[in-house]
PDB file of C-alpha atoms and ligand atoms in Angstrom:
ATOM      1  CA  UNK A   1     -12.480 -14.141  -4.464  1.00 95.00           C
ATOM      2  CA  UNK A   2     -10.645 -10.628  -3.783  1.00 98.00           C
ATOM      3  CA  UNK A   3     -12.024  -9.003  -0.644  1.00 98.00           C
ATOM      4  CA  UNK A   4     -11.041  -6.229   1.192  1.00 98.00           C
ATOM      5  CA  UNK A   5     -12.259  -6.269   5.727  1.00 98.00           C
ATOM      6  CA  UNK A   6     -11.815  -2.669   6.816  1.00 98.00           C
ATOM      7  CA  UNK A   7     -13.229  -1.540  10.196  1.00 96.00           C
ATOM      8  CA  UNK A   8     -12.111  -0.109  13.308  1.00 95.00           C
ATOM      9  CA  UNK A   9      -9.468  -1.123  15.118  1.00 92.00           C
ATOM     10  CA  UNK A  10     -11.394  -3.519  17.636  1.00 89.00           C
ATOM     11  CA  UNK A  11     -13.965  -4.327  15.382  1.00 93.00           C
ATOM     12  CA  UNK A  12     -12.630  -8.184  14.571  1.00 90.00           C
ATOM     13  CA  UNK A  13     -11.238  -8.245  11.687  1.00 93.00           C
ATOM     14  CA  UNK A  14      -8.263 -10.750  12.471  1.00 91.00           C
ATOM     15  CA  UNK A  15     -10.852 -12.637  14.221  1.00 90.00           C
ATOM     16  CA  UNK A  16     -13.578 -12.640  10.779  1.00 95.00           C
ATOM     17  CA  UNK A  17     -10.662 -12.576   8.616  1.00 95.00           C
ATOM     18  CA  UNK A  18      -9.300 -15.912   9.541  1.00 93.00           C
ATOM     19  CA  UNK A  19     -12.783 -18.238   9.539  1.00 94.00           C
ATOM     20  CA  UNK A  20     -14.010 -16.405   6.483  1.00 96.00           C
ATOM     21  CA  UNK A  21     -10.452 -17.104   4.699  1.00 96.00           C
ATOM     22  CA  UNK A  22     -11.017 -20.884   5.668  1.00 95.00           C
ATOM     23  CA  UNK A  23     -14.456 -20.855   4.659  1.00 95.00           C
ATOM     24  CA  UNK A  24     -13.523 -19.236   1.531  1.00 96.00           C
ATOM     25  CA  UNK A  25     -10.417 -21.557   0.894  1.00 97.00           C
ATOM     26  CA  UNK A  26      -7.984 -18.228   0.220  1.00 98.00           C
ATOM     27  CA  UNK A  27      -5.264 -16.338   2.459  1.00 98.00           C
ATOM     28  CA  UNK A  28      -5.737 -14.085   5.136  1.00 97.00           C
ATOM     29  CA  UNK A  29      -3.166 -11.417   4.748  1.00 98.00           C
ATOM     30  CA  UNK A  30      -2.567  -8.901   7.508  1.00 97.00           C
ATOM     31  CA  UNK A  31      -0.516  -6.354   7.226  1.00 97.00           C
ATOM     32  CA  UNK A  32      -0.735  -5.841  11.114  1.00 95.00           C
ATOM     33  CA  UNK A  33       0.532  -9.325  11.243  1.00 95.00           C
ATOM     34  CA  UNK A  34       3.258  -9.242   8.728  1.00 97.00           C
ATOM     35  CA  UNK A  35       4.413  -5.898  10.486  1.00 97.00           C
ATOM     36  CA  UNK A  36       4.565  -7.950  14.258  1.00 94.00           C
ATOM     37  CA  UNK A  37       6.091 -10.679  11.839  1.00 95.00           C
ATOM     38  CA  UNK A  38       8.930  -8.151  11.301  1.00 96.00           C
ATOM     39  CA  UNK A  39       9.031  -6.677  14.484  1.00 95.00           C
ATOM     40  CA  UNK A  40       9.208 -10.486  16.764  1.00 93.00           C
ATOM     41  CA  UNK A  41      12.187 -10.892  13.950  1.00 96.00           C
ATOM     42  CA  UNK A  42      13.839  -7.658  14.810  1.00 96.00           C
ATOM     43  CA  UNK A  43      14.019  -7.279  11.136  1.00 97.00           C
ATOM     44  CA  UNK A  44      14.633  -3.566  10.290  1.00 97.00           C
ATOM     45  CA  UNK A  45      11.366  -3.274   8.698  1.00 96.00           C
ATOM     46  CA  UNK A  46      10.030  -4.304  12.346  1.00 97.00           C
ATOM     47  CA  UNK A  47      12.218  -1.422  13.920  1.00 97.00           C
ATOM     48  CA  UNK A  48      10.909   1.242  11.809  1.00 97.00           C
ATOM     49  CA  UNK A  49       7.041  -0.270  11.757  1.00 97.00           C
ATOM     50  CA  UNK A  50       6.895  -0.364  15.615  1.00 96.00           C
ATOM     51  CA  UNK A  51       7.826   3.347  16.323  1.00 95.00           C
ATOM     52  CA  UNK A  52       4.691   4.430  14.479  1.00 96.00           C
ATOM     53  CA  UNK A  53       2.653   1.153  15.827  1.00 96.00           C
ATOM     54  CA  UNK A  54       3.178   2.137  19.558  1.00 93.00           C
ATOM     55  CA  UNK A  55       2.175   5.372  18.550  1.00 93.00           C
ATOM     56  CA  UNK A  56      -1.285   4.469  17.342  1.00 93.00           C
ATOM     57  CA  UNK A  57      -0.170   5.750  13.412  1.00 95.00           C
ATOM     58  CA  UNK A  58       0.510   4.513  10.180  1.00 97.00           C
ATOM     59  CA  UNK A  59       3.338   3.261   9.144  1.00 98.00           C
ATOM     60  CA  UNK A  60       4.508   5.134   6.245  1.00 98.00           C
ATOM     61  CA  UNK A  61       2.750   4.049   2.545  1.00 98.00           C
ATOM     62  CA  UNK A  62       6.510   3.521   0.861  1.00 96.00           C
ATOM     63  CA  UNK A  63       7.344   0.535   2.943  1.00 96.00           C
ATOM     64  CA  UNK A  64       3.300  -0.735   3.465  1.00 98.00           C
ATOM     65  CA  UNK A  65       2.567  -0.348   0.089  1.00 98.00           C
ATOM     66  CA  UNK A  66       5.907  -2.600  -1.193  1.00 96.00           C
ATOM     67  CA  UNK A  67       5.204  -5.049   1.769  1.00 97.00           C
ATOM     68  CA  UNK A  68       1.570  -5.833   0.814  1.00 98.00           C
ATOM     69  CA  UNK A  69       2.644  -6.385  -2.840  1.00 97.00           C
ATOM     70  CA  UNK A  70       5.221  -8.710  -1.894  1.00 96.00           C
ATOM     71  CA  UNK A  71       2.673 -10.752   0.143  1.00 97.00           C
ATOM     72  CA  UNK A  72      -0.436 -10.831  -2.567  1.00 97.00           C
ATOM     73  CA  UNK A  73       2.303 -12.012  -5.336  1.00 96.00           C
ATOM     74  CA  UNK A  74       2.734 -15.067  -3.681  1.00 97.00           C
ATOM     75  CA  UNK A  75       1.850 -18.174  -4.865  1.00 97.00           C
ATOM     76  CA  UNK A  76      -1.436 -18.965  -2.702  1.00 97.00           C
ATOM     77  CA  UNK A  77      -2.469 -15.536  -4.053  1.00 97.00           C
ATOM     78  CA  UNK A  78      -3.181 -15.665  -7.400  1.00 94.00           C
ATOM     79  CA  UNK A  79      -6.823 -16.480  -7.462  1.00 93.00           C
ATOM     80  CA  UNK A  80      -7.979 -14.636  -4.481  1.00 97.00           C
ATOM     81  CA  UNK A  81      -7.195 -13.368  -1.231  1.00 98.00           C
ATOM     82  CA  UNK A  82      -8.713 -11.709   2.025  1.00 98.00           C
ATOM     83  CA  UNK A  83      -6.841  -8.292   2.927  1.00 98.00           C
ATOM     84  CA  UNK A  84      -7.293  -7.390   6.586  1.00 97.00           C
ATOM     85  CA  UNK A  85      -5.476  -3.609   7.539  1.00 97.00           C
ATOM     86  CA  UNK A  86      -4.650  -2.886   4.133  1.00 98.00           C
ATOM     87  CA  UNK A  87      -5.689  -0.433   2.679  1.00 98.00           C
ATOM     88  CA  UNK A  88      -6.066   1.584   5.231  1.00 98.00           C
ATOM     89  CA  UNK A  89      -5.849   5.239   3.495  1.00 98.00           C
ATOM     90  CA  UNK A  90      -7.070   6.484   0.247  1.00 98.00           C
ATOM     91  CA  UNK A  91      -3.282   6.482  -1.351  1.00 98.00           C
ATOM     92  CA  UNK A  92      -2.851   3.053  -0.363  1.00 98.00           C
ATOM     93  CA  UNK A  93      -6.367   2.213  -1.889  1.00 98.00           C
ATOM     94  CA  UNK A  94      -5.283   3.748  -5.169  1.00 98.00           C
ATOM     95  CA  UNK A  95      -2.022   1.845  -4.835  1.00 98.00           C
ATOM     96  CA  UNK A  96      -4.003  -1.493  -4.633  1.00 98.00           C
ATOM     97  CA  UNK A  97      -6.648  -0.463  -7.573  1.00 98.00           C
ATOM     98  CA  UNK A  98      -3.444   0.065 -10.222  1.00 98.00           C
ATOM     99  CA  UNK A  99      -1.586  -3.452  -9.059  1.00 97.00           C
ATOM    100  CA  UNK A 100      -5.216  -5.067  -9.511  1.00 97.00           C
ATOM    101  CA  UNK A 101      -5.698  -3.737 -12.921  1.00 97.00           C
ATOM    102  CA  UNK A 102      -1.785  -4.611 -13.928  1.00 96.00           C
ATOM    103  CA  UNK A 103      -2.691  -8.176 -13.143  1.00 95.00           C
ATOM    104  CA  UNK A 104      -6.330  -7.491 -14.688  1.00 96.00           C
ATOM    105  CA  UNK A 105      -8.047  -8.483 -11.842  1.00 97.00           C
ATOM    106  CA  UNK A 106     -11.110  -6.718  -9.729  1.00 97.00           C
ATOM    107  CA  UNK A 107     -11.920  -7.277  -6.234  1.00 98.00           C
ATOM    108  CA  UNK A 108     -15.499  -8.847  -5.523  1.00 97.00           C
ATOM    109  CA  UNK A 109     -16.292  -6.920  -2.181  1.00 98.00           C
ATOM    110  CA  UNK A 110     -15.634  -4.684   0.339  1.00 98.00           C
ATOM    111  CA  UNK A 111     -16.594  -6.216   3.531  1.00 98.00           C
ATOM    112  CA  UNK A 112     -16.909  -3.177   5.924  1.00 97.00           C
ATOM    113  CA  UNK A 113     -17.668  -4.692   9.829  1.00 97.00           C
ATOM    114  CA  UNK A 114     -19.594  -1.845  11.781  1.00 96.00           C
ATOM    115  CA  UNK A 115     -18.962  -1.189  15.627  1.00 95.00           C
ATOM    116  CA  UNK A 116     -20.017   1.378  17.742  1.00 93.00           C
ATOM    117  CA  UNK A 117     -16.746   3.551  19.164  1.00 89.00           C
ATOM    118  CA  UNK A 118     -17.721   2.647  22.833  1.00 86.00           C
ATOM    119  CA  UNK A 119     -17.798  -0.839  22.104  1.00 89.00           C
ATOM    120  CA  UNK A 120     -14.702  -0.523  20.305  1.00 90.00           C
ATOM    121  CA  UNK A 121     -12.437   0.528  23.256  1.00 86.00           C
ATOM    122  CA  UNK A 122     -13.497  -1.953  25.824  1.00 85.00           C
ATOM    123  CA  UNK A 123     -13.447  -4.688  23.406  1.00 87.00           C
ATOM    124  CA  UNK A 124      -9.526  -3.102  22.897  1.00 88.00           C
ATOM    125  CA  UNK A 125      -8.275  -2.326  26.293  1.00 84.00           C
ATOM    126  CA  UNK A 126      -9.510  -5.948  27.289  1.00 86.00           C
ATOM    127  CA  UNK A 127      -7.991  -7.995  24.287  1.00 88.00           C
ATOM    128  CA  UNK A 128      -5.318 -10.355  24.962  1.00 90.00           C
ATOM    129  CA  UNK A 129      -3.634 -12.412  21.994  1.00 90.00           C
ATOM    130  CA  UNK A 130      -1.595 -15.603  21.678  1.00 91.00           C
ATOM    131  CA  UNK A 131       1.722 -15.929  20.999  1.00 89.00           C
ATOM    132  CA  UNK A 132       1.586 -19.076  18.837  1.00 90.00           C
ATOM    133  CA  UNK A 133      -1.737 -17.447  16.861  1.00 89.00           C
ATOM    134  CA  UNK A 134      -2.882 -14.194  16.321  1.00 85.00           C
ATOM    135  CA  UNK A 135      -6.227 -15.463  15.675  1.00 83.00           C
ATOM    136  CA  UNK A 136      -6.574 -16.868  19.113  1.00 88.00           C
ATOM    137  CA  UNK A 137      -7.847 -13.853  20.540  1.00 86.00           C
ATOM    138  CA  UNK A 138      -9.123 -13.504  24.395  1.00 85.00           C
ATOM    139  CA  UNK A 139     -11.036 -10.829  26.204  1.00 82.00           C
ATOM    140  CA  UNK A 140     -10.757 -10.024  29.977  1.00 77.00           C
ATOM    141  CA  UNK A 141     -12.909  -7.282  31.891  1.00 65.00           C
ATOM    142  CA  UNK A 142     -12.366  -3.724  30.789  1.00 57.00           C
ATOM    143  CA  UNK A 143      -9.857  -2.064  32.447  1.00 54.00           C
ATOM    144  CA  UNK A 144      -8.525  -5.191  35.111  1.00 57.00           C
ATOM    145  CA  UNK A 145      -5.652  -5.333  35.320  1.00 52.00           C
ATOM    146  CA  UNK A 146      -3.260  -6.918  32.717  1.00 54.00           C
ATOM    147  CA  UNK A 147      -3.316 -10.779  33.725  1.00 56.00           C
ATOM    148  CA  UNK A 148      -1.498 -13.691  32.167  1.00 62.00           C
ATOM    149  CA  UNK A 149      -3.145 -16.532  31.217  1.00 77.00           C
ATOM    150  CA  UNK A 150      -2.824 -19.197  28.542  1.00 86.00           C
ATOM    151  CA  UNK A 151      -4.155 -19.761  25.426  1.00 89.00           C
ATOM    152  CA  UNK A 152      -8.176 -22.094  25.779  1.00 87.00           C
ATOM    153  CA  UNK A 153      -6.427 -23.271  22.087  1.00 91.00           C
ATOM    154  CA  UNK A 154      -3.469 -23.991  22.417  1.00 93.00           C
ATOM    155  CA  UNK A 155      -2.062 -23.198  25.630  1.00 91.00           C
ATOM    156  CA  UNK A 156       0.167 -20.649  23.993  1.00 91.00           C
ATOM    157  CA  UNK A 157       0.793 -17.882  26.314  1.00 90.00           C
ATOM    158  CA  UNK A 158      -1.485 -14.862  26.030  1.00 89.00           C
ATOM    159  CA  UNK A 159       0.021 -10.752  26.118  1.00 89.00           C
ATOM    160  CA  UNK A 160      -1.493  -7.446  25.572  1.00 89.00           C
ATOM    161  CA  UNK A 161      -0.199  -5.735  22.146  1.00 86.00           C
ATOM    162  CA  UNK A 162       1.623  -2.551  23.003  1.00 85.00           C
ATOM    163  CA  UNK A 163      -0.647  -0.450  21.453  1.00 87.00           C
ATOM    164  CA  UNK A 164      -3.716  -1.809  22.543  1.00 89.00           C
ATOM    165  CA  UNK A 165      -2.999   0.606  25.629  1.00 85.00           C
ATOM    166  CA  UNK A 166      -6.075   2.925  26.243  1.00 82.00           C
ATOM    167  CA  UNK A 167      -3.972   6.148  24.733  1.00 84.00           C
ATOM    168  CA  UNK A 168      -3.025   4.428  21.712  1.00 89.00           C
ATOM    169  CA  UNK A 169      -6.463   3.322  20.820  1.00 88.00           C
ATOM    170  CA  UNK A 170      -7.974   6.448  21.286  1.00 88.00           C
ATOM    171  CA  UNK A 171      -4.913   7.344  18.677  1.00 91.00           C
ATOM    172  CA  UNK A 172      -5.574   5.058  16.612  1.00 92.00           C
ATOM    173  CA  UNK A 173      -9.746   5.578  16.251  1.00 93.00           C
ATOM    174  CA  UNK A 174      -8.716   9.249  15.614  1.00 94.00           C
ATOM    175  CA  UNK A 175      -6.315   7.492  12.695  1.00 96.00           C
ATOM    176  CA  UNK A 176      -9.245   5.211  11.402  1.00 96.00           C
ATOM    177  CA  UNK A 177     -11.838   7.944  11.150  1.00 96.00           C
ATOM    178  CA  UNK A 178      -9.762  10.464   9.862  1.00 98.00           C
ATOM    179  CA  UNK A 179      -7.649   7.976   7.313  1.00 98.00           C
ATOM    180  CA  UNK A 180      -9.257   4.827   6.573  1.00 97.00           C
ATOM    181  CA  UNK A 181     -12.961   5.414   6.855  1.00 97.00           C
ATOM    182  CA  UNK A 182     -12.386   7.750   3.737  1.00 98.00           C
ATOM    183  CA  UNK A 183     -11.677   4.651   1.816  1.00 98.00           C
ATOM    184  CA  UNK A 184     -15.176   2.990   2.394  1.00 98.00           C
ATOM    185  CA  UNK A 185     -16.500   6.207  -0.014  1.00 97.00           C
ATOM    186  CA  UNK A 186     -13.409   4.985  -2.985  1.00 98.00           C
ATOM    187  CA  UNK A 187     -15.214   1.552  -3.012  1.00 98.00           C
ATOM    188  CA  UNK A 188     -18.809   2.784  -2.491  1.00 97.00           C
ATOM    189  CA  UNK A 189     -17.873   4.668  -5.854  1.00 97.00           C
ATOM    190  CA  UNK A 190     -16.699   1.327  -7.229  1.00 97.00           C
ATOM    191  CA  UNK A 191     -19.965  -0.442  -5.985  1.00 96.00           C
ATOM    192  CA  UNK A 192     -18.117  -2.538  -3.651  1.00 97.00           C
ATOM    193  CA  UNK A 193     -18.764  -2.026  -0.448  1.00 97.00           C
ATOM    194  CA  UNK A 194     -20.827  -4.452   1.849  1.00 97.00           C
ATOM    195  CA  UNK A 195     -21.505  -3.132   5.095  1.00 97.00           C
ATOM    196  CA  UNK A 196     -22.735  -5.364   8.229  1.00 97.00           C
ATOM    197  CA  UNK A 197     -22.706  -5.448  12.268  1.00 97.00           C
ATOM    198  CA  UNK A 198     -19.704  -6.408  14.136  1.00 96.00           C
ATOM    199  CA  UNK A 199     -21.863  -6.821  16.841  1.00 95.00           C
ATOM    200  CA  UNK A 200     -22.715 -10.342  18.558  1.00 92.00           C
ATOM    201  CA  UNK A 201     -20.820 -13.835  18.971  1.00 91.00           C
ATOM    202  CA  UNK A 202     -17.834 -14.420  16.478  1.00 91.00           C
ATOM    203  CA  UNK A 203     -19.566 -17.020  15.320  1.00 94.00           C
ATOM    204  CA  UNK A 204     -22.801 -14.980  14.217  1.00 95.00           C
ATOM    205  CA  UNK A 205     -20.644 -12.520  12.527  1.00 96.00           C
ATOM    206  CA  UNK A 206     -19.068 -14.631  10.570  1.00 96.00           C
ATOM    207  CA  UNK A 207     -22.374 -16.102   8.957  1.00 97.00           C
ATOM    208  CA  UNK A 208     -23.636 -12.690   8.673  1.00 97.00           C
ATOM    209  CA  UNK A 209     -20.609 -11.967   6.963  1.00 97.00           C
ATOM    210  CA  UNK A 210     -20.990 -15.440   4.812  1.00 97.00           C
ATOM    211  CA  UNK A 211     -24.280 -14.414   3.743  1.00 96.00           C
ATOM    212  CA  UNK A 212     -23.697 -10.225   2.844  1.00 96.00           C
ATOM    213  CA  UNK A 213     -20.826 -11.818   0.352  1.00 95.00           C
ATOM    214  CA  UNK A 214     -23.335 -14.159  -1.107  1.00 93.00           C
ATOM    215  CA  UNK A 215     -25.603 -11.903  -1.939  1.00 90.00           C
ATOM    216  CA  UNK A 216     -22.884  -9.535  -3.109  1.00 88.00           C
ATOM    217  CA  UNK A 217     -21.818 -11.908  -5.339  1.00 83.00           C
ATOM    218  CA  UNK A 218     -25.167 -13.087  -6.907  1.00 82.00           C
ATOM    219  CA  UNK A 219     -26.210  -8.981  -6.998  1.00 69.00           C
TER     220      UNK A 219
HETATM  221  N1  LIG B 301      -1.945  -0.793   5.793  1.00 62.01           N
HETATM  222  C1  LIG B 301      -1.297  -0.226   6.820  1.00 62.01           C
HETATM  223  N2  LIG B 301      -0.741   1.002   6.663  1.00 62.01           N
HETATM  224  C2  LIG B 301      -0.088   1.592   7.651  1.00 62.01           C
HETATM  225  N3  LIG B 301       0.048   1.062   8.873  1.00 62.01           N
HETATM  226  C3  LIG B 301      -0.484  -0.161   9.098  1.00 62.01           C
HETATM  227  C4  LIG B 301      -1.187  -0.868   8.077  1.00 62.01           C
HETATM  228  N4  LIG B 301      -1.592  -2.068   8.582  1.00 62.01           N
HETATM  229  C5  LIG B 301      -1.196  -2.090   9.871  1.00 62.01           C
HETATM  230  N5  LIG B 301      -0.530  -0.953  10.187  1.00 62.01           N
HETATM  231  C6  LIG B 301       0.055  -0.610  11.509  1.00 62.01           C
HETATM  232  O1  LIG B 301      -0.161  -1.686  12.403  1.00 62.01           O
HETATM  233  C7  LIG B 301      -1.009  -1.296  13.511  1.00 62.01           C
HETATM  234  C8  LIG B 301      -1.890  -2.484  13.922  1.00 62.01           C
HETATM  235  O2  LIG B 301      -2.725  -2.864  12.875  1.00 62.01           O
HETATM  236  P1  LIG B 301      -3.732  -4.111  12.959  1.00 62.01           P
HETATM  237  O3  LIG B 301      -3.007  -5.310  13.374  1.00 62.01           O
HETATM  238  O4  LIG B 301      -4.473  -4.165  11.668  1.00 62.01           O
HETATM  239  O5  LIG B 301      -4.701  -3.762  14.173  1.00 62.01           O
HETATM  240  P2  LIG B 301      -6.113  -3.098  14.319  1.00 62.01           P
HETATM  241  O6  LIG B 301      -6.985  -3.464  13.183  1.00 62.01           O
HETATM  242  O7  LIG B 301      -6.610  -3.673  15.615  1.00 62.01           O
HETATM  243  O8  LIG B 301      -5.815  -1.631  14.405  1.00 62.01           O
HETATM  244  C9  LIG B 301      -1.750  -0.061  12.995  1.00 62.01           C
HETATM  245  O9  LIG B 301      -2.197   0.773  14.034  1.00 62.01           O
HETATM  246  C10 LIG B 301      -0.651   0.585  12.128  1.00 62.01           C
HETATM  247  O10 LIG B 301       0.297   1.279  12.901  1.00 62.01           O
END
């Protein structure tokens, strides 16, 4: 399967992508990740990615665009994948819809995880990730202040992404409404887009999630 997670920033995509990718047996690839993958190197990629990161924008489409190729021509990629932050405007969207039809493949769905915006920023401000997995992802009360703990996992040690700072995610809703949320009407035109509540335990999303791609797929 080919699916696409786009939501707000907040609404758990890293979270849903990585037990649906299990579930589904393909890879979760992140463009958020691969960008922190760049920036933990110091790679120049990561130097360039993280001035427009810790500003709550978009890093520019001529390096995203080339990046998220790279990744979904590998190997484990070539009979399905989950993308989670890409695309993420309409350009990169059209970008993805000409490299699917060079390879003469479609995606299946368009998995779009609904949140409402005040949910969205306490569910931000209190997020803490581990270093050893991004998908080992912690929530403290909104607005304590920033403590370090470790990881229930793994015991990894747990940090606050720099721009999951209150500013920033106000930024970065403004980015998400006014960039990506354009994108859900480019698949709705497609026929693609499955839309359900982010709202509940991880766990319950995820079936809820399980089940909308089901019935997408048998539709
Ligand atoms: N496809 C993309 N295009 C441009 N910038 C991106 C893309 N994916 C990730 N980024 C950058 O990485 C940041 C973090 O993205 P991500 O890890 O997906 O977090 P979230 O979904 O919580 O916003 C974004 O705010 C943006 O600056």
């Amino acid at each position: 399967m080919r699916i696409v997670l786009v939501g707000p920033p907040g609404a758990g995509k890293g979270t849903q992508a990585a037990f649906l990718a299990e579930n589904l047996s393909i890879p979760h690839i992140s463009t958020g990740d691969l960008f922190r993958a760049n920036i933990s190197q110091q790679t120049e990629l990561g130097k360039l990615a993280k001035s427009y990161m810790d500003a709550g924008n978009l890093v520019p489409d001529e390096v995203t665009i080339g990046m998220a190729k790279d990744r979904m021509e590998q190997p484990d990629a070539v009979n399905g994948f989950l993308l989670d932050g890409f695309p993420r405007n309409v350009s990169q969207a059209e970008a993805l819809d000409v490299a699917l039809k060079a390879d003469d493949v479609k995606l299946d769905a368009v998995l779009d995880l609904e949140v409402p915006e005040d949910e969205v920023v306490k569910r931000i401000a209190g997020r803490r990730i581990c270093r050893n997995d991004s998908a080992h992802v912690f929530h403290v009360a909104y607005k304590q202040p920033k403590t370090e703990g470790v990881c229930d996992v793994c015991g990894g040690e747990l940090y606050q992404r720099d721009d999951d700072k209150e500013e920033t995610v106000r930024k970065r809703l403004e980015v998400y409404h006014s960039q990506t949320e354009p994108i859900i009407d480019h698949y709705r035109a497609q026929g693609l887009v499955v839309t359900i509540s982010a709202l509940g335990e991880v766990a319950e999303v995820t079936e809820r999630a399980m089940s909308a791609l089901k019935q997408s797929d048998e539709g």
